[in-house]
Structures are given as C-alpha cells and as structure tokens.
Amino acid sequence: MSARSTLRLGTRGSDLARTQSGTVAAALERLGAPCELTIIKTAGDQNTTGSFASIGPQGVFVREIEQALVERRIDFAVHSFKDLPTKSPAELTIAAVPARVDPADLLLVRREALASDTGDWLPLKQGARVGTASARRGAWLKHFRPDLAIEPLRGNVPTRVLRLEEGRFDAILLAAAGVERLQAEQRLGSALSNIAVLRLDPLRFVPAPAQGALAVQCRRDDARVLEALAKLDHAQSRAAVTAERDALARAEGGCDVAFGAYCVSAGGKHELVAMLERGGAVYTARVTGTDAATLGAAAWAKLSAAVQS
C-alpha cells in the first residue's frame, strides 16, 4: 500500500472507542498502512441517560458508523463487537477480529459495601445498590442475588466509575475489556485505588456475546482495505465470537434482551455456555464439540427446550 494512501477509520468519540481504534490504527501503521480517525456520533452517544432498551433497536452504537461506511465517507470502522447487530448492511463485512481480551464482567464495589462473608463470589451487603444499564447484567444479578437493588447507570467508563466514587451506588458492573484497555492507556488514573475490583467468572456470570472482542468492518468490494485488515485477524477469537453471535442471532437479542454467551477453547475442543432470561426465570445451556461453528445452534436448541418445558 502506498505511503500516501491514508485509511479513514470511523469510530465513536468516547475514551474507550478512541483507545480501541487507536490500538488498531497503531497495528496497521506498523504494517505500513497509515490511518486517521474520523469521529462519528451515534444514537447511543446522543442519549446518555436512558437504559439501552429505551434508546431504540439493536445497533444504537453502530448504525451511523455503518452508514458512513456504505456512503464511502470512511474506509473502515472499529466496533466493540458486542455492540454490532447480528445483521448489518449487505455491502459490509467483518474483515478482522483481532485477538480478544478478557471477556468477563467486573464488579466494582465500594469497600464499605462489601459483605462480611468474603467467600461469596458476589460479596455485596444485603440490599446493595448496583448500577448498570444492561438488561443482561441486571437479570443475572437478580437471579443470583434477588435482594440487590438494580439501578440505571449510563455514561462512559470514567463517568460510571466517578458515580461509584461519589457514593451514588454501592457497586457497578463494567466489562473487564474496557477497563483493561483504558488502564493500559492510563485513562483511569487512580480512580480504582479505593474500590474493590472483582472479576466474575464468565462461565457463571455469562458475558454478552463477543464481549472483549473488536470487529473491524469495511466494504466487501474494497480489496485494498480487505487486504490490509486481514493481517489483523485472529482465527481462534473469530471462531469463538462467531459461535456466540450465532446463538445470539437465534435468540434475536439486542440491548433489551437478557442473553449471554461465551465460548472457550482448549485442546481442540470448544465449550459454549449460553444464558437467557424469559419471564423472570433464567436458563443456562452448555454444549461442547470440536467444531465451534455448530455450537450456537446446539446451545439455542437446549435453551429453547428448557424454556418450553
């Protein structure tokens, strides 16, 4: 690729989005493909107070970016893969899934809100106020700890941490990947110094499908960009998130659906755990196999049978 061929990278403007996109841009720069960031404000960015379900249908953090791709105003985009709807415009494709980082959720707790029983994997005092805008996180907390008070919390990661520090909540839930990426760029400073940070086992507190993964998206007909982005693809990460998103597509889930899926691989075998809330009840399915591509359908079949029984 010519040194003059600077690629236009579309991204949201939050600290986390720019950090993620900057990581991808730096990797491409090292491969000889210079990039410039184009900040695009999405519907999800414009509404920072309501729950995700109240903003609109699935894709509230990506629709405007995908439209910019279709209209050729940018060359490619970097998304948090969990934000992407299971169906995107036909003109677009996921050209690369870089190596995934930690898919788990983190429970951030004010130390005075910790329960005395430190052996509990959710060591919160009775009736603790927990902030989250995620239907999935709220449903899992209610399932495991019905005594907790789940309250809405929106905003970027630093803003949510600040709300916790101010005492508006006893605890909040965040994706480990976002915290990890911002800490690596020193964008959280010492904000977590007086807060207990607990990693929740993703095989138990099941994360959003593709949580911790990035999706690098471009137009199907742009051979130049496809060639450059292909060098960033991590096959094992792509296989795992493909299985998780296949299960999501069968659940027809968006931001307003409590659904989680996580695929882990070891020794040539894959395990997919999926979790679904329906009518106040939470159902879990675990399936294993040597072909990750078949696991989404198998997990959804188990979940459907459990719901109907």
mmCIF file of C-alpha atoms in Angstrom:
data_model
loop_
_atom_site.group_PDB
_atom_site.id
_atom_site.type_symbol
_atom_site.label_atom_id
_atom_site.label_comp_id
_atom_site.label_asym_id
_atom_site.label_seq_id
_atom_site.Cartn_x
_atom_site.Cartn_y
_atom_site.Cartn_z
ATOM 1 C CA MET A 1 0.000 0.000 0.000
ATOM 2 C CA SER A 2 1.311 3.422 -0.898
ATOM 3 C CA ALA A 3 2.533 5.588 1.974
ATOM 4 C CA ARG A 4 0.191 8.255 0.705
ATOM 5 C CA SER A 5 -2.882 6.018 1.000
ATOM 6 C CA THR A 6 -4.086 7.043 4.448
ATOM 7 C CA LEU A 7 -7.082 4.991 5.572
ATOM 8 C CA ARG A 8 -10.023 6.756 7.197
ATOM 9 C CA LEU A 9 -11.021 4.905 10.380
ATOM 10 C CA GLY A 10 -14.525 5.587 11.681
ATOM 11 C CA THR A 11 -15.096 5.399 15.428
ATOM 12 C CA ARG A 12 -17.230 6.686 18.260
ATOM 13 C CA GLY A 13 -15.760 9.521 20.272
ATOM 14 C CA SER A 14 -15.675 8.009 23.774
ATOM 15 C CA ASP A 15 -12.357 7.424 25.523
ATOM 16 C CA LEU A 16 -12.798 3.672 25.180
ATOM 17 C CA ALA A 17 -13.766 3.789 21.498
ATOM 18 C CA ARG A 18 -10.820 6.025 20.625
ATOM 19 C CA THR A 19 -8.465 3.819 22.652
ATOM 20 C CA GLN A 20 -9.686 0.702 20.841
ATOM 21 C CA SER A 21 -9.461 2.343 17.451
ATOM 22 C CA GLY A 22 -6.049 3.768 18.265
ATOM 23 C CA THR A 23 -4.778 0.260 19.040
ATOM 24 C CA VAL A 24 -5.954 -0.992 15.645
ATOM 25 C CA ALA A 25 -4.580 2.091 13.880
ATOM 26 C CA ALA A 26 -1.187 1.587 15.529
ATOM 27 C CA ALA A 27 -1.106 -2.057 14.416
ATOM 28 C CA LEU A 28 -1.889 -1.033 10.846
ATOM 29 C CA GLU A 29 0.736 1.717 10.952
ATOM 30 C CA ARG A 30 3.322 -0.905 11.875
ATOM 31 C CA LEU A 31 2.212 -2.891 8.831
ATOM 32 C CA GLY A 32 2.678 0.123 6.564
ATOM 33 C CA ALA A 33 -0.945 1.291 6.393
ATOM 34 C CA PRO A 34 -1.291 4.791 7.951
ATOM 35 C CA CYS A 35 -4.695 5.754 9.371
ATOM 36 C CA GLU A 36 -6.585 8.818 10.512
ATOM 37 C CA LEU A 37 -9.516 8.712 12.937
ATOM 38 C CA THR A 38 -12.931 10.080 11.965
ATOM 39 C CA ILE A 39 -15.203 10.587 14.988
ATOM 40 C CA ILE A 40 -18.873 9.756 14.401
ATOM 41 C CA LYS A 41 -21.617 10.372 16.977
ATOM 42 C CA THR A 42 -24.193 7.580 17.214
ATOM 43 C CA ALA A 43 -27.725 7.483 18.597
ATOM 44 C CA GLY A 44 -26.407 5.726 21.687
ATOM 45 C CA ASP A 45 -23.947 8.559 22.282
ATOM 46 C CA GLN A 46 -26.632 11.218 21.964
ATOM 47 C CA ASN A 47 -28.841 9.663 24.662
ATOM 48 C CA THR A 48 -26.756 9.179 27.813
ATOM 49 C CA THR A 49 -29.483 8.893 30.445
ATOM 50 C CA GLY A 50 -31.975 6.174 29.470
ATOM 51 C CA SER A 51 -31.466 2.431 29.532
ATOM 52 C CA PHE A 52 -30.178 0.793 26.350
ATOM 53 C CA ALA A 53 -33.628 -0.671 25.736
ATOM 54 C CA SER A 54 -35.222 2.797 25.833
ATOM 55 C CA ILE A 55 -32.961 4.263 23.137
ATOM 56 C CA GLY A 56 -34.151 2.128 20.254
ATOM 57 C CA PRO A 57 -33.485 -1.135 18.463
ATOM 58 C CA GLN A 58 -30.280 -3.122 18.351
ATOM 59 C CA GLY A 59 -27.298 -1.287 16.863
ATOM 60 C CA VAL A 60 -27.688 2.100 18.570
ATOM 61 C CA PHE A 61 -23.909 2.455 18.846
ATOM 62 C CA VAL A 62 -23.071 1.488 15.265
ATOM 63 C CA ARG A 63 -25.810 2.470 12.784
ATOM 64 C CA GLU A 64 -24.395 5.878 11.908
ATOM 65 C CA ILE A 65 -20.904 4.421 11.507
ATOM 66 C CA GLU A 66 -22.138 1.660 9.218
ATOM 67 C CA GLN A 67 -23.997 4.252 7.163
ATOM 68 C CA ALA A 68 -20.790 6.254 6.806
ATOM 69 C CA LEU A 69 -19.084 3.111 5.500
ATOM 70 C CA VAL A 70 -21.840 2.430 2.983
ATOM 71 C CA GLU A 71 -21.660 6.052 1.795
ATOM 72 C CA ARG A 72 -17.837 5.790 1.492
ATOM 73 C CA ARG A 73 -17.188 8.619 3.935
ATOM 74 C CA ILE A 74 -14.808 6.309 5.816
ATOM 75 C CA ASP A 75 -12.756 3.286 4.719
ATOM 76 C CA PHE A 76 -13.241 1.033 7.726
ATOM 77 C CA ALA A 77 -14.557 1.058 11.284
ATOM 78 C CA VAL A 78 -13.634 -0.411 14.646
ATOM 79 C CA HIS A 79 -16.505 -1.512 16.890
ATOM 80 C CA SER A 80 -16.857 -3.233 20.213
ATOM 81 C CA PHE A 81 -18.106 -6.474 18.667
ATOM 82 C CA LYS A 82 -20.842 -6.847 21.297
ATOM 83 C CA ASP A 83 -22.413 -3.595 20.008
ATOM 84 C CA LEU A 84 -22.839 -4.861 16.447
ATOM 85 C CA PRO A 85 -26.266 -6.188 15.442
ATOM 86 C CA THR A 86 -26.312 -9.735 14.099
ATOM 87 C CA LYS A 87 -27.393 -8.330 10.730
ATOM 88 C CA SER A 88 -25.520 -5.465 9.068
ATOM 89 C CA PRO A 89 -25.879 -3.865 5.617
ATOM 90 C CA ALA A 90 -25.148 -6.374 2.864
ATOM 91 C CA GLU A 91 -22.374 -4.155 1.490
ATOM 92 C CA LEU A 92 -20.302 -4.596 4.668
ATOM 93 C CA THR A 93 -18.217 -7.408 6.157
ATOM 94 C CA ILE A 94 -16.119 -8.095 9.245
ATOM 95 C CA ALA A 95 -12.635 -8.076 7.750
ATOM 96 C CA ALA A 96 -10.795 -8.826 11.004
ATOM 97 C CA VAL A 97 -11.325 -9.891 14.582
ATOM 98 C CA PRO A 98 -8.102 -9.041 16.463
ATOM 99 C CA ALA A 99 -7.045 -11.183 19.418
ATOM 100 C CA ARG A 100 -9.725 -10.973 22.071
ATOM 101 C CA VAL A 101 -9.010 -9.617 25.557
ATOM 102 C CA ASP A 102 -10.744 -10.608 28.807
ATOM 103 C CA PRO A 103 -14.461 -11.304 28.080
ATOM 104 C CA ALA A 104 -15.561 -11.208 31.720
ATOM 105 C CA ASP A 105 -17.600 -8.649 33.642
ATOM 106 C CA LEU A 106 -16.065 -6.822 36.594
ATOM 107 C CA LEU A 107 -17.928 -5.979 39.790
ATOM 108 C CA LEU A 108 -16.573 -2.718 41.229
ATOM 109 C CA VAL A 109 -17.563 -2.301 44.874
ATOM 110 C CA ARG A 110 -17.162 0.467 47.434
ATOM 111 C CA ARG A 111 -15.290 -1.196 50.275
ATOM 112 C CA GLU A 112 -17.947 -0.319 52.864
ATOM 113 C CA ALA A 113 -20.493 -2.198 50.714
ATOM 114 C CA LEU A 114 -18.563 -5.478 50.799
ATOM 115 C CA ALA A 115 -20.246 -8.311 52.683
ATOM 116 C CA SER A 116 -18.529 -9.766 55.713
ATOM 117 C CA ASP A 117 -18.647 -13.213 54.073
ATOM 118 C CA THR A 118 -15.667 -12.841 51.758
ATOM 119 C CA GLY A 119 -16.144 -16.387 50.476
ATOM 120 C CA ASP A 120 -19.218 -15.343 48.474
ATOM 121 C CA TRP A 121 -18.458 -14.788 44.789
ATOM 122 C CA LEU A 122 -20.869 -11.798 44.865
ATOM 123 C CA PRO A 123 -19.725 -10.326 48.210
ATOM 124 C CA LEU A 124 -22.186 -7.447 48.478
ATOM 125 C CA LYS A 125 -24.058 -6.381 51.581
ATOM 126 C CA GLN A 126 -27.788 -7.071 51.679
ATOM 127 C CA GLY A 127 -29.812 -4.645 49.569
ATOM 128 C CA ALA A 128 -26.770 -3.054 47.934
ATOM 129 C CA ARG A 129 -27.468 -0.578 45.123
ATOM 130 C CA VAL A 130 -25.840 -1.763 41.883
ATOM 131 C CA GLY A 131 -25.642 0.450 38.797
ATOM 132 C CA THR A 132 -25.989 -0.929 35.272
ATOM 133 C CA ALA A 133 -27.949 -0.133 32.103
ATOM 134 C CA SER A 134 -27.569 -3.682 30.779
ATOM 135 C CA ALA A 135 -30.655 -5.908 30.780
ATOM 136 C CA ARG A 136 -28.381 -8.948 30.878
ATOM 137 C CA ARG A 137 -26.312 -7.828 33.873
ATOM 138 C CA GLY A 138 -29.420 -6.756 35.764
ATOM 139 C CA ALA A 139 -31.149 -10.098 35.117
ATOM 140 C CA TRP A 140 -28.127 -12.138 36.194
ATOM 141 C CA LEU A 141 -27.763 -10.121 39.403
ATOM 142 C CA LYS A 142 -31.456 -10.547 40.221
ATOM 143 C CA HIS A 143 -31.136 -14.279 39.534
ATOM 144 C CA PHE A 144 -28.137 -14.796 41.807
ATOM 145 C CA ARG A 145 -28.954 -12.092 44.388
ATOM 146 C CA PRO A 146 -32.669 -11.152 44.461
ATOM 147 C CA ASP A 147 -32.056 -8.783 47.396
ATOM 148 C CA LEU A 148 -29.972 -6.339 45.354
ATOM 149 C CA ALA A 149 -31.401 -3.028 44.109
ATOM 150 C CA ILE A 150 -30.599 -2.651 40.395
ATOM 151 C CA GLU A 151 -30.484 0.985 39.308
ATOM 152 C CA PRO A 152 -29.838 2.531 35.873
ATOM 153 C CA LEU A 153 -26.336 3.820 35.102
ATOM 154 C CA ARG A 154 -25.227 5.200 31.748
ATOM 155 C CA GLY A 155 -22.163 7.111 30.568
ATOM 156 C CA ASN A 156 -18.629 6.276 29.527
ATOM 157 C CA VAL A 157 -16.412 4.146 31.772
ATOM 158 C CA PRO A 158 -14.696 7.026 33.650
ATOM 159 C CA THR A 159 -18.107 8.634 34.293
ATOM 160 C CA ARG A 160 -19.532 5.405 35.707
ATOM 161 C CA VAL A 161 -16.514 4.940 37.976
ATOM 162 C CA LEU A 162 -16.917 8.546 39.161
ATOM 163 C CA ARG A 163 -20.582 7.909 40.055
ATOM 164 C CA LEU A 164 -19.426 4.980 42.177
ATOM 165 C CA GLU A 165 -16.731 7.040 43.884
ATOM 166 C CA GLU A 166 -19.317 9.737 44.666
ATOM 167 C CA GLY A 167 -21.394 7.170 46.552
ATOM 168 C CA ARG A 168 -24.381 7.171 44.205
ATOM 169 C CA PHE A 169 -24.058 3.384 44.038
ATOM 170 C CA ASP A 170 -22.618 0.670 46.249
ATOM 171 C CA ALA A 171 -21.310 -1.198 43.211
ATOM 172 C CA ILE A 172 -21.313 -1.079 39.428
ATOM 173 C CA LEU A 173 -20.701 -3.599 36.655
ATOM 174 C CA LEU A 174 -18.301 -2.995 33.764
ATOM 175 C CA ALA A 175 -16.742 -5.085 31.009
ATOM 176 C CA ALA A 176 -13.239 -6.137 32.002
ATOM 177 C CA ALA A 177 -12.023 -5.413 28.470
ATOM 178 C CA GLY A 178 -12.964 -1.732 28.627
ATOM 179 C CA VAL A 179 -11.310 -1.227 31.996
ATOM 180 C CA GLU A 180 -8.192 -3.091 30.826
ATOM 181 C CA ARG A 181 -7.856 -1.023 27.663
ATOM 182 C CA LEU A 182 -8.329 2.292 29.458
ATOM 183 C CA GLN A 183 -5.901 1.355 32.228
ATOM 184 C CA ALA A 184 -3.298 0.418 29.608
ATOM 185 C CA GLU A 185 -3.604 3.963 28.238
ATOM 186 C CA GLN A 186 -3.622 5.421 31.771
ATOM 187 C CA ARG A 187 -7.039 6.987 31.175
ATOM 188 C CA LEU A 188 -8.484 5.942 34.538
ATOM 189 C CA GLY A 189 -5.648 7.334 36.634
ATOM 190 C CA SER A 190 -6.005 6.318 40.285
ATOM 191 C CA ALA A 191 -9.799 6.110 40.118
ATOM 192 C CA LEU A 192 -9.875 2.446 41.181
ATOM 193 C CA SER A 193 -7.467 2.791 44.108
ATOM 194 C CA ASN A 194 -10.173 2.778 46.811
ATOM 195 C CA ILE A 195 -12.565 0.396 45.086
ATOM 196 C CA ALA A 196 -12.600 -3.416 45.243
ATOM 197 C CA VAL A 197 -12.484 -4.886 41.720
ATOM 198 C CA LEU A 198 -13.821 -8.430 41.392
ATOM 199 C CA ARG A 199 -13.685 -10.483 38.184
ATOM 200 C CA LEU A 200 -16.829 -12.549 37.619
ATOM 201 C CA ASP A 201 -16.259 -15.999 36.104
ATOM 202 C CA PRO A 202 -17.625 -15.798 32.511
ATOM 203 C CA LEU A 203 -18.751 -19.427 32.696
ATOM 204 C CA ARG A 204 -21.023 -18.454 35.602
ATOM 205 C CA PHE A 205 -21.890 -14.774 35.111
ATOM 206 C CA VAL A 206 -22.115 -15.173 31.338
ATOM 207 C CA PRO A 207 -20.995 -12.097 29.354
ATOM 208 C CA ALA A 208 -22.556 -10.543 26.276
ATOM 209 C CA PRO A 209 -21.764 -12.432 23.067
ATOM 210 C CA ALA A 210 -18.396 -11.235 21.682
ATOM 211 C CA GLN A 211 -17.621 -9.163 24.790
ATOM 212 C CA GLY A 212 -13.902 -8.372 24.856
ATOM 213 C CA ALA A 213 -13.572 -8.641 21.075
ATOM 214 C CA LEU A 214 -13.259 -5.949 18.422
ATOM 215 C CA ALA A 215 -14.892 -6.066 14.995
ATOM 216 C CA VAL A 216 -13.004 -4.355 12.179
ATOM 217 C CA GLN A 217 -15.558 -3.686 9.460
ATOM 218 C CA CYS A 218 -15.243 -2.493 5.864
ATOM 219 C CA ARG A 219 -16.961 -2.695 2.489
ATOM 220 C CA ARG A 220 -16.981 -6.073 0.730
ATOM 221 C CA ASP A 221 -15.876 -4.523 -2.559
ATOM 222 C CA ASP A 222 -12.817 -2.706 -1.152
ATOM 223 C CA ALA A 223 -9.997 -5.132 -1.949
ATOM 224 C CA ARG A 224 -7.285 -2.719 -0.845
ATOM 225 C CA VAL A 225 -8.720 -2.338 2.651
ATOM 226 C CA LEU A 226 -9.646 -6.008 2.960
ATOM 227 C CA GLU A 227 -6.054 -6.982 2.224
ATOM 228 C CA ALA A 228 -4.671 -4.595 4.849
ATOM 229 C CA LEU A 229 -7.150 -5.615 7.564
ATOM 230 C CA ALA A 230 -6.802 -9.370 7.020
ATOM 231 C CA LYS A 231 -3.377 -9.239 8.682
ATOM 232 C CA LEU A 232 -5.049 -8.309 11.988
ATOM 233 C CA ASP A 233 -7.381 -11.322 12.120
ATOM 234 C CA HIS A 234 -7.032 -13.832 14.992
ATOM 235 C CA ALA A 235 -8.612 -17.138 13.949
ATOM 236 C CA GLN A 236 -9.362 -18.502 17.428
ATOM 237 C CA SER A 237 -11.031 -15.272 18.554
ATOM 238 C CA ARG A 238 -13.121 -15.155 15.376
ATOM 239 C CA ALA A 239 -14.266 -18.764 15.840
ATOM 240 C CA ALA A 240 -15.329 -18.126 19.444
ATOM 241 C CA VAL A 241 -17.289 -14.939 18.803
ATOM 242 C CA THR A 242 -18.898 -16.442 15.690
ATOM 243 C CA ALA A 243 -20.320 -19.256 17.843
ATOM 244 C CA GLU A 244 -21.539 -16.776 20.457
ATOM 245 C CA ARG A 245 -23.155 -14.474 17.914
ATOM 246 C CA ASP A 246 -24.797 -17.397 16.150
ATOM 247 C CA ALA A 247 -26.552 -18.219 19.428
ATOM 248 C CA LEU A 248 -27.473 -14.530 19.797
ATOM 249 C CA ALA A 249 -28.958 -14.409 16.307
ATOM 250 C CA ARG A 250 -31.184 -17.373 17.168
ATOM 251 C CA ALA A 251 -32.290 -15.610 20.344
ATOM 252 C CA GLU A 252 -32.963 -12.485 18.236
ATOM 253 C CA GLY A 253 -31.439 -10.452 21.016
ATOM 254 C CA GLY A 254 -30.480 -6.804 21.220
ATOM 255 C CA CYS A 255 -29.738 -4.397 24.053
ATOM 256 C CA ASP A 256 -33.172 -5.063 25.594
ATOM 257 C CA VAL A 257 -32.783 -8.864 25.796
ATOM 258 C CA ALA A 258 -31.069 -10.590 28.708
ATOM 259 C CA PHE A 259 -28.864 -13.048 26.841
ATOM 260 C CA GLY A 260 -25.265 -14.083 27.280
ATOM 261 C CA ALA A 261 -22.916 -16.482 25.518
ATOM 262 C CA TYR A 262 -19.288 -17.394 25.997
ATOM 263 C CA CYS A 263 -17.164 -19.866 24.043
ATOM 264 C CA VAL A 264 -13.845 -21.175 25.386
ATOM 265 C CA SER A 265 -11.418 -23.431 23.520
ATOM 266 C CA ALA A 266 -8.772 -25.834 24.785
ATOM 267 C CA GLY A 267 -7.056 -28.853 23.295
ATOM 268 C CA GLY A 268 -9.015 -28.761 20.059
ATOM 269 C CA LYS A 269 -12.378 -28.752 21.862
ATOM 270 C CA HIS A 270 -14.811 -25.893 22.353
ATOM 271 C CA GLU A 271 -17.358 -25.253 25.100
ATOM 272 C CA LEU A 272 -20.174 -22.748 24.709
ATOM 273 C CA VAL A 273 -22.274 -21.644 27.656
ATOM 274 C CA ALA A 274 -25.386 -19.583 26.942
ATOM 275 C CA MET A 275 -27.736 -17.903 29.397
ATOM 276 C CA LEU A 276 -31.217 -16.490 28.785
ATOM 277 C CA GLU A 277 -33.882 -14.745 30.859
ATOM 278 C CA ARG A 278 -37.515 -15.364 29.997
ATOM 279 C CA GLY A 279 -40.475 -14.397 32.149
ATOM 280 C CA GLY A 280 -38.334 -13.761 35.184
ATOM 281 C CA ALA A 281 -36.631 -17.161 35.024
ATOM 282 C CA VAL A 282 -33.010 -17.672 33.950
ATOM 283 C CA TYR A 283 -31.976 -20.673 31.848
ATOM 284 C CA THR A 284 -28.459 -21.952 31.125
ATOM 285 C CA ALA A 285 -27.186 -24.324 28.437
ATOM 286 C CA ARG A 286 -23.710 -25.825 27.998
ATOM 287 C CA VAL A 287 -22.586 -27.606 24.851
ATOM 288 C CA THR A 288 -19.204 -28.920 23.721
ATOM 289 C CA GLY A 289 -17.743 -30.038 20.414
ATOM 290 C CA THR A 290 -14.781 -29.969 18.085
ATOM 291 C CA ASP A 291 -16.474 -27.589 15.615
ATOM 292 C CA ALA A 292 -17.261 -24.200 17.169
ATOM 293 C CA ALA A 293 -19.500 -23.312 14.222
ATOM 294 C CA THR A 294 -22.113 -25.872 15.344
ATOM 295 C CA LEU A 295 -22.337 -24.813 18.965
ATOM 296 C CA GLY A 296 -24.634 -21.806 18.625
ATOM 297 C CA ALA A 297 -27.446 -23.909 17.186
ATOM 298 C CA ALA A 298 -26.909 -26.645 19.770
ATOM 299 C CA ALA A 299 -26.963 -24.218 22.693
ATOM 300 C CA TRP A 300 -30.084 -22.477 21.430
ATOM 301 C CA ALA A 301 -31.849 -25.817 20.990
ATOM 302 C CA LYS A 302 -31.125 -26.637 24.644
ATOM 303 C CA LEU A 303 -32.289 -23.233 25.830
ATOM 304 C CA SER A 304 -35.487 -23.427 23.782
ATOM 305 C CA ALA A 305 -36.277 -26.862 25.191
ATOM 306 C CA ALA A 306 -35.685 -25.628 28.741
ATOM 307 C CA VAL A 307 -37.956 -22.596 28.263
ATOM 308 C CA GLN A 308 -40.762 -24.734 26.818
ATOM 309 C CA SER A 309 -40.548 -27.462 29.450
#
